[in-house]
Coordinates of C-alpha atoms in Angstrom, one line a residue:
X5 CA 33.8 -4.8 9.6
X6 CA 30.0 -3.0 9.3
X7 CA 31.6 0.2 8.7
X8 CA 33.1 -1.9 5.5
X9 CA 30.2 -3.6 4.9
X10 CA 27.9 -0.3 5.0
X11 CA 30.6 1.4 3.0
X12 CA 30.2 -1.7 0.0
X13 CA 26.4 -1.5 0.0
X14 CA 26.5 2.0 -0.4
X15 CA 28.4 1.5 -3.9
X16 CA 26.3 -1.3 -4.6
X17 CA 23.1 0.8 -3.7
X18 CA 24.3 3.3 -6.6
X19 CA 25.5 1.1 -9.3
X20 CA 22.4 -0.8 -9.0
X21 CA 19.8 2.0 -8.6
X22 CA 18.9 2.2 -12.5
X23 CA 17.8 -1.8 -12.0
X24 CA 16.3 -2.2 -8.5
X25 CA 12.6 -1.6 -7.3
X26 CA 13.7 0.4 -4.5
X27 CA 15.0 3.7 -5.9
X28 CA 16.5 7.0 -4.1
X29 CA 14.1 9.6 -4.7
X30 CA 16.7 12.5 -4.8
X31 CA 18.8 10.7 -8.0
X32 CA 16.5 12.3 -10.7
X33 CA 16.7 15.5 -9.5
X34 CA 20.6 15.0 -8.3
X35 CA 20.8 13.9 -12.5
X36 CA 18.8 17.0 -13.7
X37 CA 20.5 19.3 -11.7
X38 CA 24.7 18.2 -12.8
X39 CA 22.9 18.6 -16.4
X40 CA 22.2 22.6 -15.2
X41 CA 25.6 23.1 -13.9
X42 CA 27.4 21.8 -16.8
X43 CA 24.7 23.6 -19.2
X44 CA 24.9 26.6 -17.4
X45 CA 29.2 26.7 -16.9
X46 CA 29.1 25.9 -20.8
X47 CA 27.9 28.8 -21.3
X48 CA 30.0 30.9 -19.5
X49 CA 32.8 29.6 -21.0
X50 CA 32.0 30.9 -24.1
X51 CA 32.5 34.5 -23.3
X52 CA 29.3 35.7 -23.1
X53 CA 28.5 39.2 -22.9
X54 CA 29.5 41.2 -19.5
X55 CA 25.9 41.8 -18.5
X56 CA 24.7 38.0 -19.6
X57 CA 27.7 36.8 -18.1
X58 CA 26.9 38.2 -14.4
X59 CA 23.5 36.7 -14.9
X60 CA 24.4 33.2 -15.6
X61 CA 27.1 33.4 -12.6
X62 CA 24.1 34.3 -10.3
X63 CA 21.8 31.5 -12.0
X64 CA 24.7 29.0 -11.8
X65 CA 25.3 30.1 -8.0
X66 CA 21.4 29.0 -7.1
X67 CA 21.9 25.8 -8.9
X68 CA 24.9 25.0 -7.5
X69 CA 23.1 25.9 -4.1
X70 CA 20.4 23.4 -4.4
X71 CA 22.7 21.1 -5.8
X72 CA 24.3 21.0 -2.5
X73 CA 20.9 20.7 -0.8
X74 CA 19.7 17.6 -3.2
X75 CA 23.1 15.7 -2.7
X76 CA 23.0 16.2 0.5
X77 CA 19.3 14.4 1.1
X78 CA 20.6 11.8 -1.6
X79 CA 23.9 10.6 0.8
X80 CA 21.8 10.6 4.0
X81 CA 18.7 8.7 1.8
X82 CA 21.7 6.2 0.2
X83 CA 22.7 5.6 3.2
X84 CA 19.5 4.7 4.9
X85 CA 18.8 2.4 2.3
X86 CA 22.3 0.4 2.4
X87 CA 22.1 -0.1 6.4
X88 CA 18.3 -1.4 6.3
X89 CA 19.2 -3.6 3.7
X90 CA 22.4 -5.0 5.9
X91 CA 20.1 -5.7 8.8
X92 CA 17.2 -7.2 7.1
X93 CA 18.2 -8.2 3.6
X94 CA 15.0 -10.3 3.0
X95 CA 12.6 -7.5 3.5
X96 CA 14.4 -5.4 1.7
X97 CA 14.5 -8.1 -1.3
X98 CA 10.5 -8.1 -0.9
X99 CA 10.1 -5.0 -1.2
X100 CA 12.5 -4.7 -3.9
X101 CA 10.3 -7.2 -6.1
X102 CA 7.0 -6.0 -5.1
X103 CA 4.1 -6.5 -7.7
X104 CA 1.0 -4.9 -8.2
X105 CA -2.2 -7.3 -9.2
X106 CA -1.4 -7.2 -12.5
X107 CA 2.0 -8.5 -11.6
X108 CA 3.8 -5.4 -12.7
X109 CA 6.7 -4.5 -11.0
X110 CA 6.5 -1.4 -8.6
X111 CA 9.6 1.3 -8.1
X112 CA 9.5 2.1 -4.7
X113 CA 11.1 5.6 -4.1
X114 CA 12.3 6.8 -0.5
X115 CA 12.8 10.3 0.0
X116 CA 15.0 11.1 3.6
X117 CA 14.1 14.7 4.2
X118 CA 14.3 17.0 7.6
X119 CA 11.0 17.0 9.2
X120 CA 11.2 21.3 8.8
X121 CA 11.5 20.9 4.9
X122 CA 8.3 21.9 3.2
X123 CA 8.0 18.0 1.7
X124 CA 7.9 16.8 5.2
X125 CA 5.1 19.5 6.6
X126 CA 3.0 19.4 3.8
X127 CA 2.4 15.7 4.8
X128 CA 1.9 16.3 8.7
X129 CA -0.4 19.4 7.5
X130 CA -2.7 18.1 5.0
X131 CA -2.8 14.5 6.6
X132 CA -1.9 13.4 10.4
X133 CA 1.5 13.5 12.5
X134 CA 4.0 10.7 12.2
X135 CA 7.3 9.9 11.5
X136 CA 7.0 8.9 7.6
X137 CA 4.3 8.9 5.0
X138 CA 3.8 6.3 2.1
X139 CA 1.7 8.3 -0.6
X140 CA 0.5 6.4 -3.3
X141 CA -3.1 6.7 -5.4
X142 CA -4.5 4.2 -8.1
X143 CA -3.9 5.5 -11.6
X144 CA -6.9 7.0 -13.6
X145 CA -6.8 4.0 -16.2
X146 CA -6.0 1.5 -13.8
X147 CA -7.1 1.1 -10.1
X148 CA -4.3 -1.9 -10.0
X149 CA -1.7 0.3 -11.0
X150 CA 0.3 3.0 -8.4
X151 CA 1.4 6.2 -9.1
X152 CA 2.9 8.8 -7.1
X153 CA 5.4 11.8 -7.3
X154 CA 7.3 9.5 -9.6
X155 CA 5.1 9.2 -11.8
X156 CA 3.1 5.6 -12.8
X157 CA 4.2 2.5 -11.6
X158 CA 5.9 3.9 -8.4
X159 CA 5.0 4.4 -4.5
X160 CA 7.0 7.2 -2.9
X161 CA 8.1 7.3 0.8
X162 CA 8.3 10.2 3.0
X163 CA 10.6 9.5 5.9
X164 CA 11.8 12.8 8.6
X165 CA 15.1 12.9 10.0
X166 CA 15.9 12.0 13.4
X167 CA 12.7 10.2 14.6
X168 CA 13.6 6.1 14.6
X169 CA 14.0 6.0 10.8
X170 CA 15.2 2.5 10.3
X171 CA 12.5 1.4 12.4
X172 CA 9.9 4.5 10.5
X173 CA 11.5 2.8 7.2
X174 CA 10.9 -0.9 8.3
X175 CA 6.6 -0.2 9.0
X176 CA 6.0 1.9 5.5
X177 CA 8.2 -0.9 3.9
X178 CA 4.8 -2.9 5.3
X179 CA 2.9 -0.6 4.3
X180 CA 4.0 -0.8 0.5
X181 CA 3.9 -4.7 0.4
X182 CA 0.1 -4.5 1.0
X183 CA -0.9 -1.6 -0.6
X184 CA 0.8 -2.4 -3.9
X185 CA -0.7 -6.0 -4.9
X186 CA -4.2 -5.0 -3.0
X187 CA -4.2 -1.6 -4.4
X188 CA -8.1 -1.6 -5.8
X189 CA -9.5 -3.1 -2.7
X190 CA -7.3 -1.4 -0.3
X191 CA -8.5 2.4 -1.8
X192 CA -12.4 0.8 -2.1
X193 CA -12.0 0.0 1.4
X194 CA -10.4 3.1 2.8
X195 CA -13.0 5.0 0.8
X196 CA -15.9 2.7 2.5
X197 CA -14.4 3.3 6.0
X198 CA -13.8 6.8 5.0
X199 CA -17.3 7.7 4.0
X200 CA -19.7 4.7 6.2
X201 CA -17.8 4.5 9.6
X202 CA -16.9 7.0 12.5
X203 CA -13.0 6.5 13.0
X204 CA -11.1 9.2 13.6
X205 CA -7.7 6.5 12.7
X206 CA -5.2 7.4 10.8
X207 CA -4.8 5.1 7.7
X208 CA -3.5 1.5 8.2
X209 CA -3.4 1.5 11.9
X210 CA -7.0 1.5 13.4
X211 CA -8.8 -1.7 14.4
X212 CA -10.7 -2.9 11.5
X213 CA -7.9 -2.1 8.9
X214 CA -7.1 -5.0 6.7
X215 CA -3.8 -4.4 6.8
X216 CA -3.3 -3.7 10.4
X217 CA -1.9 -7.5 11.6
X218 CA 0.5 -8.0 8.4
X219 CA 1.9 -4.5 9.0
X220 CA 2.4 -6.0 12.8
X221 CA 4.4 -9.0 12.0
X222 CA 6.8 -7.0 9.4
X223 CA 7.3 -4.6 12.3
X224 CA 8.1 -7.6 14.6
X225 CA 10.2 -9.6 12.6
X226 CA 12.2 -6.5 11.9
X227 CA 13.1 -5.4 15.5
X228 CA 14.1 -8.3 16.2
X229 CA 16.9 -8.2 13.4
X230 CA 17.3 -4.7 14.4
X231 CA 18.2 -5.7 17.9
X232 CA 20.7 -8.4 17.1
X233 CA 21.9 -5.8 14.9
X234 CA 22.5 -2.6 17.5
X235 CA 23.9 -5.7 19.7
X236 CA 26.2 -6.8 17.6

């Protein structure tokens, strides 16, 4: 019965992608990248010349390469996404509907990547060590409004492979229902703490964070589910 059940939301999750709040972050480039192939085989099926020819079969070759890359982070992402929203559907429908201060709704995009991938790294490098990353900053004409990788309106999520992700999934989903509606304050007081105090915390976890008990009880009420879940 969950292997059916996780099989149906899977479907659902990519019928419904173009109208839900919670978006795979691989199905723009997954798009782009078809639109190369069946650009790039076009062409080749119009007998181009023998020395054009072999260099469209190479650039079609690296394309259909990364293609296989893309898809392959897209399936593990979509399926992520459909078995965290079987085991907590009401989180999942928060987050889904999450509005910034302006009540403007916010596309939250979930990248699944491998923790060696040079997405993952440049996140562990440039900020601390964990096991997922929400990166979000206020726009320019707008500190209400997010923006991110994918562009305004949007908070991305960073999540590695093999390192508790429904559980890593469950705390940024936290994450994002705080930031988003409290953006402006949030990146004042981040700033403040930043720039006034001496902690060496990484963001959204140290003592005085204003975010720090709320993220705490999404994290409880979700292991919980999650238990009943691995039980069951």
């Amino acid at each position: 019965m969950k292997k059916y059940a996780l099989a149906v939301l899977i479907l659902l999750c990519s019928c419904l992608s173009l109208h839900a709040a919670i978006l795979n972050g691989f199905s723009q480039e997954k798009q782009k990248l078809e639109k190369e192939i069946r650009n790039t085989a076009d062409l080749l099926n119009n007998d181009p010349l023998e020395k054009t020819k072999k260099q469209l079969e190479k650039k079609l070759r690296q394309i259909r390469n990364r293609y296989e890359e893309v898809s392959k982070n897209y399936s593990q992402t979509a399926e992520l996404l459909a078995t965290f929203e079987f085991i907590d559907p009401e989180l999942y429908s928060l987050v889904s509907k999450v509005l910034n201060a302006e009540g403007t709704l916010t596309h939250v995009y979930v990248r699944y990547v491998d923790k060696s991938s040079d997405e993952f790294t440049y996140f562990s490098r440039e900020h601390f060590n964990a096991k997922a990353y929400t990166s979000v900053s206020p726009s320019q004409e707008n500190p209400q409004v997010c923006t991110s990788l994918h562009g305004t309106n949007t908070i991305t999520i960073t999540i590695g492979i093999g390192c508790d992700e429904l559980k890593a999934l469950a705390h940024e989903f936290a994450h994002v229902l705080y930031m988003v509606p409290n953006l402006k304050e949030y990146v004042y007081f981040m700033k403040y703490r930043n720039n006034k105090i001496n902690i060496t915390a990484q963001h959204g976890h140290s003592w005085n964070d204003s975010s720090s008990d709320f993220i705490k009880s999404i994290e409880n009420s979700f292991s919980a589910r999650y238990e009943n879940y691995n039980k069951d």
